Short mmCIF file of C-alpha atoms (C1' of nucleotides) in Angstrom, two decimals:
data_model
loop_
_atom_site.label_atom_id
_atom_site.label_comp_id
_atom_site.label_asym_id
_atom_site.label_seq_id
_atom_site.Cartn_x
_atom_site.Cartn_y
_atom_site.Cartn_z
CA MET A 1 -79.47 6.16 55.05
CA GLY A 2 -80.98 3.46 57.07
CA ALA A 3 -83.41 6.05 58.66
CA ARG A 4 -84.44 7.21 55.16
CA ALA A 5 -85.16 3.67 53.96
CA SER A 6 -87.28 2.99 56.96
CA HIS A 7 -89.32 5.99 56.50
CA TYR A 8 -90.32 4.69 52.89
CA GLN A 9 -91.20 1.48 54.45
CA ASN A 10 -93.52 2.80 57.11
CA LEU A 11 -95.45 4.85 54.47
CA THR A 12 -97.56 1.54 53.68
CA ASP A 13 -99.52 -0.96 55.81
CA LEU A 14 -99.05 -3.67 53.26
CA PRO A 15 -97.98 -6.99 54.76
CA GLN A 16 -94.22 -7.88 54.08
CA GLY A 17 -93.71 -9.38 50.61
CA LYS A 18 -93.33 -8.52 46.93
CA SER A 19 -96.35 -6.40 46.79
CA ARG A 20 -94.87 -4.22 49.50
CA ASP A 21 -91.47 -4.18 47.74
CA ILE A 22 -93.19 -2.93 44.54
CA TYR A 23 -95.15 -0.41 46.55
CA ILE A 24 -92.04 1.04 48.00
CA GLU A 25 -90.01 1.12 44.77
CA LEU A 26 -92.81 2.92 42.96
CA GLN A 27 -93.41 5.17 45.57
CA LYS A 28 -89.65 6.11 46.05
CA ALA A 29 -89.71 6.72 42.14
CA ILE A 30 -92.84 9.02 42.41
CA LEU A 31 -91.51 11.04 45.34
CA SER A 32 -88.13 11.72 43.66
CA HIS A 33 -89.86 12.76 40.60
CA SER A 34 -88.44 9.95 38.55
CA LEU A 35 -92.04 8.93 37.73
CA LEU A 36 -94.07 12.03 36.83
CA PRO A 37 -97.83 12.69 37.02
CA GLY A 38 -99.72 11.18 34.27
CA VAL A 39 -97.34 8.32 33.50
CA LYS A 40 -99.09 4.92 32.97
CA LEU A 41 -98.33 1.90 35.10
CA SER A 42 -99.13 -1.09 32.95
CA GLU A 43 -99.64 -4.24 34.99
CA ASP A 44 -97.66 -6.37 32.62
CA GLU A 45 -94.85 -3.93 32.42
CA VAL A 46 -94.61 -3.53 36.29
CA GLY A 47 -94.76 -7.25 36.63
CA GLU A 48 -92.05 -7.78 33.94
CA LEU A 49 -89.70 -5.33 35.95
CA PHE A 50 -90.17 -6.71 39.21
CA GLY A 51 -90.51 -10.39 38.27
CA ALA A 52 -94.00 -10.68 39.75
CA SER A 53 -97.15 -11.89 38.75
CA ARG A 54 -100.21 -9.32 37.99
CA THR A 55 -101.85 -10.38 41.00
CA ILE A 56 -99.02 -9.10 43.14
CA VAL A 57 -98.69 -6.06 41.11
CA ARG A 58 -102.40 -5.19 41.18
CA THR A 59 -102.21 -5.39 45.04
CA ALA A 60 -99.33 -2.78 44.89
CA LEU A 61 -101.15 -0.61 42.47
CA GLN A 62 -104.50 -0.84 44.49
CA ALA A 63 -102.39 0.34 47.69
CA LEU A 64 -100.87 3.21 45.83
CA ALA A 65 -104.22 4.29 44.63
CA HIS A 66 -105.58 4.19 48.28
CA SER A 67 -102.62 6.44 49.17
CA GLN A 68 -103.79 8.75 46.26
CA LEU A 69 -100.34 8.50 44.59
CA VAL A 70 -101.89 6.71 41.74
CA THR A 71 -105.24 6.80 39.98
CA ILE A 72 -106.98 3.62 38.71
CA GLU A 73 -109.31 4.11 35.91
CA LYS A 74 -111.85 1.32 35.15
CA ASN A 75 -110.50 -0.98 32.29
CA ARG A 76 -107.86 1.47 31.54
CA GLY A 77 -105.31 0.97 34.07
CA ALA A 78 -103.11 2.79 36.65
CA PHE A 79 -101.63 6.35 36.26
CA ILE A 80 -99.56 8.35 38.56
CA ALA A 81 -101.93 10.69 40.03
CA GLN A 82 -102.30 14.54 38.79
CA PRO A 83 -103.82 16.52 41.60
CA SER A 84 -106.08 19.30 40.59
CA VAL A 85 -105.48 22.88 41.43
CA LYS A 86 -108.13 22.60 44.00
CA GLU A 87 -106.57 19.56 45.60
CA ALA A 88 -103.26 21.28 45.58
CA GLN A 89 -104.73 24.29 47.51
CA GLU A 90 -106.64 21.77 49.82
CA VAL A 91 -103.58 19.64 50.66
CA PHE A 92 -101.52 22.86 51.63
CA GLU A 93 -104.43 24.17 53.65
CA ALA A 94 -104.43 20.65 55.58
CA ARG A 95 -100.79 20.92 56.13
CA GLU A 96 -100.96 24.72 57.42
CA LEU A 97 -103.47 23.46 60.12
CA ILE A 98 -101.93 19.91 61.07
CA GLU A 99 -98.21 20.32 60.67
CA PRO A 100 -97.62 23.24 63.05
CA ARG A 101 -99.50 21.30 65.71
CA VAL A 102 -97.33 18.27 65.09
CA ALA A 103 -94.19 20.48 65.26
CA GLY A 104 -95.39 21.61 68.60
CA MET A 105 -95.74 18.28 69.86
CA ALA A 106 -92.48 17.14 68.72
CA ALA A 107 -90.80 20.33 70.19
CA LYS A 108 -92.16 19.12 73.54
CA ILE A 109 -90.73 15.54 73.59
CA ILE A 110 -87.80 15.81 71.26
CA THR A 111 -84.43 14.22 72.48
CA PRO A 112 -80.85 15.14 71.71
CA LYS A 113 -80.75 12.01 69.56
CA ASP A 114 -83.74 13.02 67.43
CA ILE A 115 -81.95 16.49 67.05
CA GLU A 116 -79.01 14.82 65.65
CA ILE A 117 -81.01 12.81 63.13
CA LEU A 118 -82.55 15.94 61.94
CA GLN A 119 -79.12 17.60 61.67
CA ASN A 120 -77.70 14.71 59.62
CA HIS A 121 -80.83 14.83 57.54
CA ILE A 122 -80.28 18.62 56.72
CA LYS A 123 -76.77 17.80 55.79
CA ALA A 124 -77.81 15.14 53.37
CA GLU A 125 -80.31 17.55 51.91
CA HIS A 126 -77.38 20.02 51.29
CA ASP A 127 -75.25 17.29 49.83
CA ALA A 128 -78.00 16.40 47.27
CA ILE A 129 -78.35 19.88 46.41
CA ALA A 130 -74.68 20.43 45.98
CA ALA A 131 -74.45 17.28 43.90
CA GLY A 132 -77.17 18.57 41.54
CA ASP A 133 -79.56 15.73 42.34
CA LYS A 134 -82.64 17.72 42.66
CA GLY A 135 -85.06 14.75 42.78
CA GLU A 136 -83.28 13.43 45.84
CA ALA A 137 -83.11 16.78 47.42
CA LEU A 138 -86.78 17.22 47.06
CA SER A 139 -87.59 13.92 48.41
CA LEU A 140 -85.24 14.58 51.53
CA SER A 141 -86.93 17.79 52.25
CA GLY A 142 -90.26 15.97 52.36
CA PHE A 143 -89.09 13.34 54.63
CA PHE A 144 -87.90 15.88 57.07
CA HIS A 145 -91.49 16.70 57.77
CA VAL A 146 -92.07 12.90 58.13
CA ILE A 147 -89.29 12.57 60.72
CA ILE A 148 -90.75 15.48 62.73
CA ALA A 149 -94.25 13.58 62.53
CA ASP A 150 -92.59 10.48 63.93
CA ILE A 151 -90.71 12.45 66.73
CA ALA A 152 -94.03 13.61 67.86
CA GLU A 153 -95.16 9.94 68.36
CA HIS A 154 -98.51 10.42 67.25
CA ASP A 155 -99.49 7.74 64.74
CA VAL A 156 -102.73 9.16 63.48
CA PHE A 157 -101.30 12.72 62.81
CA SER A 158 -98.08 11.07 61.49
CA LYS A 159 -100.10 8.92 58.81
CA ILE A 160 -102.04 11.98 57.75
CA VAL A 161 -98.81 14.02 57.60
CA ARG A 162 -97.30 11.25 55.53
CA SER A 163 -100.04 11.11 52.98
CA LEU A 164 -100.17 14.92 52.68
CA ILE A 165 -96.33 15.14 51.92
CA SER A 166 -96.52 12.43 49.53
CA ARG A 167 -99.41 14.28 47.56
CA SER A 168 -97.22 17.44 48.09
CA SER A 169 -94.57 15.83 46.04
CA LEU A 170 -96.97 15.19 42.92
CA ILE A 171 -98.10 18.83 43.47
CA ILE A 172 -94.69 20.13 43.42
CA ALA A 173 -94.02 18.21 40.19
CA LEU A 174 -97.04 19.89 38.52
CA TYR A 175 -97.05 23.20 39.84
CA TRP A 176 -93.72 24.31 41.26
CA LYS A 177 -92.63 27.57 39.91
CA ARG A 178 -89.57 28.91 42.05
CA LEU A 179 -86.25 27.81 40.74
CA ASP A 180 -84.38 28.14 43.91
CA THR A 181 -84.99 25.49 46.38
CA THR A 182 -82.35 26.44 48.87
CA CYS A 183 -84.54 28.76 50.69
CA GLU A 184 -86.19 25.85 52.36
CA SER A 185 -83.24 24.80 54.22
CA HIS A 186 -83.22 28.03 56.23
CA SER A 187 -86.76 27.15 57.59
CA HIS A 188 -85.56 23.80 58.61
CA HIS A 189 -82.66 25.18 60.32
CA ALA A 190 -84.78 27.62 62.18
CA LEU A 191 -87.05 24.75 63.08
CA LEU A 192 -84.14 22.89 64.55
CA ASP A 193 -83.19 25.67 66.76
CA ALA A 194 -86.73 25.87 68.20
CA PHE A 195 -86.58 22.21 68.88
CA ALA A 196 -83.29 22.39 70.65
CA GLU A 197 -84.83 24.69 73.12
CA ASN A 198 -88.16 22.74 73.34
CA ASP A 199 -89.86 25.89 72.37
CA VAL A 200 -93.48 24.67 71.30
CA GLN A 201 -94.77 27.97 70.22
CA ALA A 202 -91.81 28.93 68.19
CA ALA A 203 -91.69 25.48 66.42
CA GLU A 204 -95.49 26.06 65.73
CA LYS A 205 -94.94 29.39 64.24
CA ILE A 206 -92.07 28.38 62.07
CA MET A 207 -93.59 25.38 60.77
CA LYS A 208 -96.84 27.36 59.82
CA SER A 209 -94.89 30.06 57.99
CA HIS A 210 -92.65 27.40 56.29
CA ILE A 211 -95.63 25.74 54.85
CA VAL A 212 -97.32 28.87 53.93
CA ASP A 213 -94.04 29.72 52.12
CA LEU A 214 -94.10 26.35 50.15
CA HIS A 215 -97.59 27.07 49.36
CA SER A 216 -96.80 30.40 48.05
CA GLY A 217 -94.04 28.61 45.74
CA LEU A 218 -96.83 26.95 43.66
CA ASP A 219 -98.07 28.40 40.46
CA LEU A 220 -101.58 27.15 40.36
CA LYS A 221 -102.45 28.30 36.81
CA SER A 222 -99.90 26.31 34.64
CA ARG A 223 -98.99 22.82 34.99
CA SER A 224 -95.92 20.92 33.58
CA GLN A 225 -95.99 17.45 31.87
CA SER A 226 -93.82 15.05 30.04
CA LYS A 227 -93.88 11.48 29.05
CA GLN A 228 -91.25 8.69 29.30
CA SER A 229 -91.10 4.89 29.30
CA LEU A 230 -91.47 3.27 32.50
CA ALA A 231 -88.40 0.85 32.07
CA THR A 232 -86.17 3.75 31.15
CA ILE A 233 -87.29 5.68 34.28
CA LEU A 234 -86.74 2.95 36.79
CA ASN A 235 -83.21 1.92 35.05
CA LYS A 236 -84.13 -1.66 34.95
CA MET B 1 -132.48 8.34 53.08
CA GLY B 2 -131.00 8.83 49.72
CA ALA B 3 -128.59 11.35 51.40
CA ARG B 4 -127.46 8.65 53.91
CA ALA B 5 -126.63 6.22 51.25
CA SER B 6 -124.77 8.66 49.25
CA HIS B 7 -122.44 9.20 52.33
CA TYR B 8 -121.82 5.54 52.77
CA GLN B 9 -120.74 5.32 49.07
CA ASN B 10 -118.42 8.41 49.14
CA LEU B 11 -116.44 6.66 51.91
CA THR B 12 -114.32 4.62 49.34
CA ASP B 13 -112.63 5.46 46.13
CA LEU B 14 -113.10 1.80 44.82
CA PRO B 15 -114.32 1.80 41.27
CA GLN B 16 -118.00 0.67 40.75
CA GLY B 17 -118.70 -2.97 41.02
CA LYS B 18 -119.03 -5.99 43.35
CA SER B 19 -115.94 -4.97 45.32
CA ARG B 20 -117.51 -1.55 46.18
CA ASP B 21 -120.88 -2.96 47.22
CA ILE B 22 -119.05 -5.43 49.41
CA TYR B 23 -117.02 -2.68 51.02
CA ILE B 24 -120.12 -0.49 51.52
CA GLU B 25 -122.10 -3.33 53.01
CA LEU B 26 -119.50 -4.41 55.35
CA GLN B 27 -118.74 -0.86 56.43
CA LYS B 28 -122.31 -0.19 57.21
CA ALA B 29 -122.26 -3.22 59.33
CA ILE B 30 -119.23 -2.09 61.14
CA LEU B 31 -120.46 1.44 61.64
CA SER B 32 -123.71 0.27 63.11
CA HIS B 33 -122.00 -2.05 65.35
CA SER B 34 -123.50 -5.06 63.79
CA LEU B 35 -119.96 -6.44 63.27
CA LEU B 36 -117.95 -5.85 66.49
CA PRO B 37 -114.18 -5.26 66.79
CA GLY B 38 -112.26 -8.70 66.52
CA VAL B 39 -114.83 -10.43 64.45
CA LYS B 40 -113.17 -12.49 61.58
CA LEU B 41 -113.98 -11.87 58.00
CA SER B 42 -113.25 -15.07 56.25
CA GLU B 43 -113.01 -14.76 52.49
CA ASP B 44 -115.02 -17.76 51.65
CA GLU B 45 -117.74 -16.64 54.00
CA VAL B 46 -118.04 -13.33 52.76
CA GLY B 47 -117.73 -14.43 49.21
CA GLU B 48 -120.61 -16.80 49.94
CA LEU B 49 -122.83 -14.11 51.43
CA PHE B 50 -122.32 -11.66 48.48
CA GLY B 51 -122.24 -14.23 45.82
CA ALA B 52 -118.65 -13.08 44.82
CA SER B 53 -115.33 -14.78 44.20
CA ARG B 54 -112.43 -14.35 46.67
CA THR B 55 -110.60 -12.18 44.05
CA ILE B 56 -113.45 -9.63 44.53
CA VAL B 57 -113.69 -10.05 48.37
CA ARG B 58 -109.91 -9.57 48.64
CA THR B 59 -110.25 -6.27 46.87
CA ALA B 60 -112.90 -5.09 49.29
CA LEU B 61 -111.11 -6.43 52.23
CA GLN B 62 -107.79 -4.65 51.31
CA ALA B 63 -109.75 -1.40 50.94
CA LEU B 64 -111.28 -1.86 54.44
CA ALA B 65 -107.84 -2.40 55.81
CA HIS B 66 -106.52 0.68 54.29
CA SER B 67 -109.44 2.64 55.84
CA GLN B 68 -108.25 1.03 59.09
CA LEU B 69 -111.63 -0.64 59.83
CA VAL B 70 -110.04 -3.92 59.33
CA THR B 71 -106.76 -5.51 60.18
CA ILE B 72 -105.27 -8.11 57.64
CA GLU B 73 -102.95 -10.57 59.29
CA LYS B 74 -100.61 -12.49 57.06
CA ASN B 75 -101.82 -16.10 56.58
CA ARG B 76 -104.43 -15.65 59.13
CA GLY B 77 -106.97 -13.39 57.43
CA ALA B 78 -108.97 -10.28 57.96
CA PHE B 79 -110.51 -9.12 61.27
CA ILE B 80 -112.61 -6.03 62.26
CA ALA B 81 -109.98 -3.71 63.67
CA GLN B 82 -109.46 -3.19 67.42
CA PRO B 83 -108.12 0.27 68.01
CA SER B 84 -105.70 0.40 70.95
CA VAL B 85 -106.30 2.99 73.94
CA LYS B 86 -103.39 5.01 72.25
CA GLU B 87 -105.12 5.16 68.91
CA ALA B 88 -108.38 5.98 70.33
CA GLN B 89 -106.68 9.07 72.19
CA GLU B 90 -105.08 10.10 68.98
CA VAL B 91 -108.07 9.78 66.75
CA PHE B 92 -110.12 12.17 69.19
CA GLU B 93 -107.11 14.56 69.48
CA ALA B 94 -107.02 14.78 65.65
CA ARG B 95 -110.69 15.36 65.65
CA GLU B 96 -110.36 18.07 68.04
CA LEU B 97 -107.94 19.87 65.77
CA ILE B 98 -109.60 19.25 62.47
CA GLU B 99 -113.38 19.16 62.85
CA PRO B 100 -113.65 22.71 64.44
CA ARG B 101 -111.97 24.10 61.55
CA VAL B 102 -114.18 22.24 58.98
CA ALA B 103 -117.38 23.29 60.97
CA GLY B 104 -115.99 26.95 60.74
CA MET B 105 -115.67 26.39 57.01
CA ALA B 106 -119.15 25.03 56.66
CA ALA B 107 -120.73 27.89 58.68
CA LYS B 108 -119.19 30.42 56.26
CA ILE B 109 -120.85 28.87 52.96
CA ILE B 110 -123.75 26.89 54.23
CA THR B 111 -126.95 27.24 52.42
CA PRO B 112 -130.76 27.00 53.52
CA LYS B 113 -130.90 23.64 51.76
CA ASP B 114 -127.97 22.23 53.56
CA ILE B 115 -129.46 23.35 56.90
CA GLU B 116 -132.70 21.52 56.06
CA ILE B 117 -130.74 18.26 55.24
CA LEU B 118 -129.04 18.59 58.86
CA GLN B 119 -132.37 19.18 60.38
CA ASN B 120 -133.84 16.12 58.82
CA HIS B 121 -130.78 14.16 59.60
CA ILE B 122 -131.18 15.17 63.41
CA LYS B 123 -134.86 14.11 63.09
CA ALA B 124 -133.87 10.82 61.89
CA GLU B 125 -131.43 10.44 64.80
CA HIS B 126 -134.23 11.23 67.18
CA ASP B 127 -136.61 8.59 65.50
CA ALA B 128 -133.84 5.86 65.69
CA ILE B 129 -133.43 6.73 69.45
CA ALA B 130 -136.99 6.56 69.98
CA ALA B 131 -137.20 3.31 68.05
CA GLY B 132 -134.50 1.87 70.33
CA ASP B 133 -132.29 1.36 67.38
CA LYS B 134 -129.10 2.15 69.02
CA GLY B 135 -126.72 1.00 66.32
CA GLU B 136 -128.72 3.19 63.60
CA ALA B 137 -128.69 6.28 66.22
CA LEU B 138 -124.95 5.91 66.50
CA SER B 139 -124.34 5.77 62.83
CA LEU B 140 -126.48 8.38 61.95
CA SER B 141 -124.74 10.68 64.75
CA GLY B 142 -121.34 10.00 63.10
CA PHE B 143 -122.69 10.70 59.39
CA PHE B 144 -123.90 14.00 60.97
CA HIS B 145 -120.25 15.07 60.96
CA VAL B 146 -119.58 13.76 57.58
CA ILE B 147 -122.34 15.89 56.19
CA ILE B 148 -120.82 18.92 57.71
CA ALA B 149 -117.51 18.03 56.06
CA ASP B 150 -119.22 17.77 52.82
CA ILE B 151 -120.81 21.09 53.11
CA ALA B 152 -117.38 22.60 53.77
CA GLU B 153 -116.59 21.45 50.31
CA HIS B 154 -113.08 20.61 51.15
CA ASP B 155 -112.33 17.07 49.76
CA VAL B 156 -109.00 16.44 51.74
CA PHE B 157 -110.46 17.60 55.13
CA SER B 158 -113.60 15.53 54.26
CA LYS B 159 -111.72 12.46 53.51
CA ILE B 160 -109.69 12.79 56.72
CA VAL B 161 -112.92 13.49 58.75
CA ARG B 162 -114.68 10.46 57.22
CA SER B 163 -111.72 8.14 58.26
CA LEU B 164 -111.63 9.66 61.75
CA ILE B 165 -115.36 9.20 62.23
CA SER B 166 -115.21 5.59 60.88
CA ARG B 167 -112.44 4.63 63.43
CA SER B 168 -114.48 6.58 66.24
CA SER B 169 -117.20 4.09 65.79
CA LEU B 170 -114.98 1.31 66.38
CA ILE B 171 -113.45 3.06 69.43
CA ILE B 172 -116.95 3.71 70.87
CA ALA B 173 -117.81 0.08 70.33
CA LEU B 174 -114.74 -0.88 72.45
CA TYR B 175 -114.56 2.07 75.10
CA TRP B 176 -117.82 3.76 75.36
CA LYS B 177 -118.92 4.00 79.12
CA ARG B 178 -121.99 6.47 78.94
CA LEU B 179 -125.25 4.93 78.61
CA ASP B 180 -127.26 7.98 77.76
CA THR B 181 -126.59 8.99 74.11
CA THR B 182 -129.18 11.63 74.13
CA CYS B 183 -126.98 14.29 75.29
CA GLU B 184 -125.27 14.36 72.05
CA SER B 185 -128.26 15.69 70.21
CA HIS B 186 -128.05 18.86 72.05
CA SER B 187 -124.71 19.81 70.57
CA HIS B 188 -125.95 19.05 67.13
CA HIS B 189 -128.89 21.40 67.70
CA ALA B 190 -126.65 24.17 68.89
CA LEU B 191 -124.32 23.64 66.04
CA LEU B 192 -127.29 24.03 63.70
CA ASP B 193 -127.99 27.39 65.20
CA ALA B 194 -124.69 28.52 64.62
CA PHE B 195 -124.73 27.52 61.11
CA ALA B 196 -128.01 29.15 60.54
CA GLU B 197 -126.47 32.55 61.51
CA ASN B 198 -123.06 31.71 59.49
CA ASP B 199 -121.43 32.19 62.82
CA VAL B 200 -117.99 30.76 62.00
CA GLN B 201 -116.69 31.31 65.61
CA ALA B 202 -119.38 29.80 67.23
CA ALA B 203 -119.53 26.81 65.11
CA GLU B 204 -115.77 26.28 65.75
CA LYS B 205 -116.40 26.60 69.54
CA ILE B 206 -119.46 24.41 69.50
CA MET B 207 -117.66 21.42 67.50
CA LYS B 208 -114.56 21.69 69.55
CA SER B 209 -116.49 21.30 72.84
CA HIS B 210 -118.69 18.76 71.39
CA ILE B 211 -115.64 16.45 70.33
CA VAL B 212 -114.08 17.06 73.72
CA ASP B 213 -117.47 15.98 75.36
CA LEU B 214 -117.47 12.73 73.14
CA HIS B 215 -113.86 12.09 74.12
CA SER B 216 -114.45 12.35 77.69
CA GLY B 217 -117.31 9.68 77.33
CA LEU B 218 -114.92 7.11 76.66
CA ASP B 219 -113.34 4.72 79.25
CA LEU B 220 -109.76 4.35 78.15
CA LYS B 221 -108.90 1.94 80.95
CA SER B 222 -110.87 -1.17 80.37
CA ARG B 223 -112.14 -2.18 76.93
CA SER B 224 -115.69 -3.55 76.93
CA GLN B 225 -115.04 -6.66 74.83
CA SER B 226 -111.86 -8.30 73.78
CA LYS B 227 -111.76 -10.68 70.93
CA GLN B 228 -115.04 -12.08 69.87
CA SER B 229 -114.95 -14.96 67.51
CA LEU B 230 -117.70 -15.49 64.83
CA ALA B 231 -118.68 -18.70 66.68
CA THR B 232 -119.47 -16.72 69.81
CA ILE B 233 -121.89 -14.42 67.83
CA LEU B 234 -123.62 -17.26 66.30
CA ASN B 235 -123.97 -19.16 69.72
CA LYS B 236 -122.25 -22.33 68.49
"C1'" DC C 1 -103.61 -37.22 82.63
"C1'" DA C 2 -100.90 -33.58 80.72
"C1'" DA C 3 -97.97 -31.94 77.46
"C1'" DT C 4 -96.39 -32.69 72.97
"C1'" DT C 5 -95.97 -34.14 68.36
"C1'" DC C 6 -98.11 -35.46 64.13
"C1'" DT C 7 -101.57 -35.56 60.81
"C1'" DA C 8 -105.94 -33.84 58.44
"C1'" DT C 9 -108.41 -30.10 57.51
"C1'" DA C 10 -109.45 -25.34 56.50
"C1'" DT C 11 -107.76 -20.82 55.21
"C1'" DT C 12 -105.05 -17.78 52.74
"C1'" DG C 13 -101.30 -16.58 49.16
"C1'" DT C 14 -100.19 -16.60 44.11
"C1'" DA C 15 -100.34 -17.80 39.32
"C1'" DT C 16 -102.64 -18.33 35.35
"C1'" DA C 17 -106.67 -18.96 32.13
"C1'" DC C 18 -110.42 -16.89 30.14
"C1'" DA C 19 -113.82 -13.02 29.62
"C1'" DA C 20 -114.74 -8.17 28.97
"C1'" DT C 21 -113.28 -3.90 27.45
"C1'" DC C 22 -110.49 -0.57 25.53
"C1'" DT C 23 -107.19 0.98 21.79
"C1'" DT C 24 -105.17 0.91 17.45
"C1'" DT C 25 -105.10 -0.04 12.78
"C1'" DA C 26 -107.30 -1.25 8.61
"C1'" DA C 27 -111.19 -0.99 5.48
"C1'" DT C 28 -115.12 1.15 3.71
"C1'" DC C 29 -118.16 4.68 1.93
"C1'" DA C 30 -119.47 9.46 1.01
"C1'" DT D 1 -109.55 12.99 1.31
"C1'" DG D 2 -111.81 12.78 5.39
"C1'" DA D 3 -114.82 10.59 8.29
"C1'" DT D 4 -117.00 6.46 9.78
"C1'" DT D 5 -117.06 1.76 10.74
"C1'" DA D 6 -114.97 -2.69 11.51
"C1'" DA D 7 -111.82 -5.94 12.76
"C1'" DA D 8 -107.28 -7.07 15.21
"C1'" DG D 9 -104.66 -6.52 19.03
"C1'" DA D 10 -103.35 -5.29 23.63
"C1'" DT D 11 -104.95 -4.52 28.46
"C1'" DT D 12 -107.63 -4.90 32.31
"C1'" DG D 13 -111.43 -7.77 35.11
"C1'" DT D 14 -112.58 -12.01 37.10
"C1'" DA D 15 -112.64 -16.90 38.37
"C1'" DT D 16 -110.35 -20.83 39.57
"C1'" DA D 17 -106.75 -24.05 40.42
"C1'" DC D 18 -102.84 -25.03 43.10
"C1'" DA D 19 -99.39 -23.99 46.77
"C1'" DA D 20 -98.10 -22.29 51.32
"C1'" DT D 21 -99.42 -21.78 55.89
"C1'" DA D 22 -102.19 -21.90 59.85
"C1'" DT D 23 -105.49 -24.35 62.69
"C1'" DA D 24 -107.72 -28.08 65.01
"C1'" DG D 25 -107.91 -32.76 66.32
"C1'" DA D 26 -105.84 -37.42 66.98
"C1'" DA D 27 -102.25 -40.02 68.35
"C1'" DT D 28 -98.14 -40.52 71.11
"C1'" DT D 29 -95.18 -40.32 75.04
"C1'" DG D 30 -93.62 -39.22 79.84
#
DNA sequence: CAATTCTATATTGTATACAATCTTTAATCA
DNA sequence: TGATTAAAGATTGTATACAATATAGAATTG
């Protein structure tokens, strides 16, 4: 649990403070699909919810915009980003190039403790699925990839991977067609086996096919959409 | 000329306005090594220079911080970033993975007009070297890679490449040891030949070895300068 | 004289007031 | 009625005043 929270935190380079808190909270809501693409984030409303002035809120929203989780339209405001079909393709193409390499690097230097963390993470995924908490399960399965990037101890790749995975979450919200998410867990298990044996090549290969598989789970013709009030969504 | 300006502009997702102008100007100064790593960017000073309020300046500085060209320290201010040795290694490792792929993609779809643009760019590089304008030459040789990313028409990779090249400029300012920069031009020429023949594999290979070569031009033991204050630069 | 504490100054952090712009609603005209 | 225009309201953009913090210099102490 503590591990998960820290992964959220490390996603921004904002200095500590209220802006950072707001960034993290909003991000959490976006990655768990509580906030869906297209939803407007009004400065007053967000400020009201978090007890912060607009100055602070704007800092957080601009940071989210830099992370491409939010789009800011001049004189119109901030909205949860809606990645285009082309962007969706590109994000997964990038993941197909970068993440196998990262997985290979992780396999090289992974420790038993790291493996335990990943095992616990997979368990948490299973629990979320069992509990029917789809948003949480999805969020966790994304963070699985982030943990691997952290294990690889390569800050540059790690940051890129985090960004790509965040954007993947939005892409999945818009274009995911498969209803069975359980198939993913299989890949994660297989990856763990490769890690346990420090098998670099196997890790690369499994990660590659895993991402190709995720990519193929997208329906890049239709997109889904819905609108809700921000206050309702954040339970505040 | 116009092409070069547009490449600066496309480096940020800031909305049009004064913040964007400041971002672009500061970035230009950083990439041409007019502003060196460690230099402080005081909000008042920058605001004075550009005739803008601190609100606007802060937006620009925060954007630069997110691009990792600037580091913001709480209650201390913004400084031109000073990449560590580890970060320098990682940036070039990332470039070695990503840029060859991008060069291959560009080779596949490049047009005669694109090739002409690249040729003109190389000529501008030569002119800058001939004129002894080292900063300009360096900046241009970086943008050569950005243009290739644009030709590949892959926004996600393009953005990553832009970021890596910006950071490379800081890294070169801190760790470059070679005194002859002319050798680079050769690689750029060779790349152009591969592009002209739409030779994907050759483009990948040349780009890879070009970046490995750049990487080997770094002295990752000693850094050329540590913190420079604005006072030092102004001889006060 | 060196080291330390204290004070004054300068700089950044935040809230807020006002301006500019967009959005919605009401009114007008064909 | 339907479309167009005009006014009112709401929202974002920007400047600025004040608060919090860090920095530099002076005073103090051993």
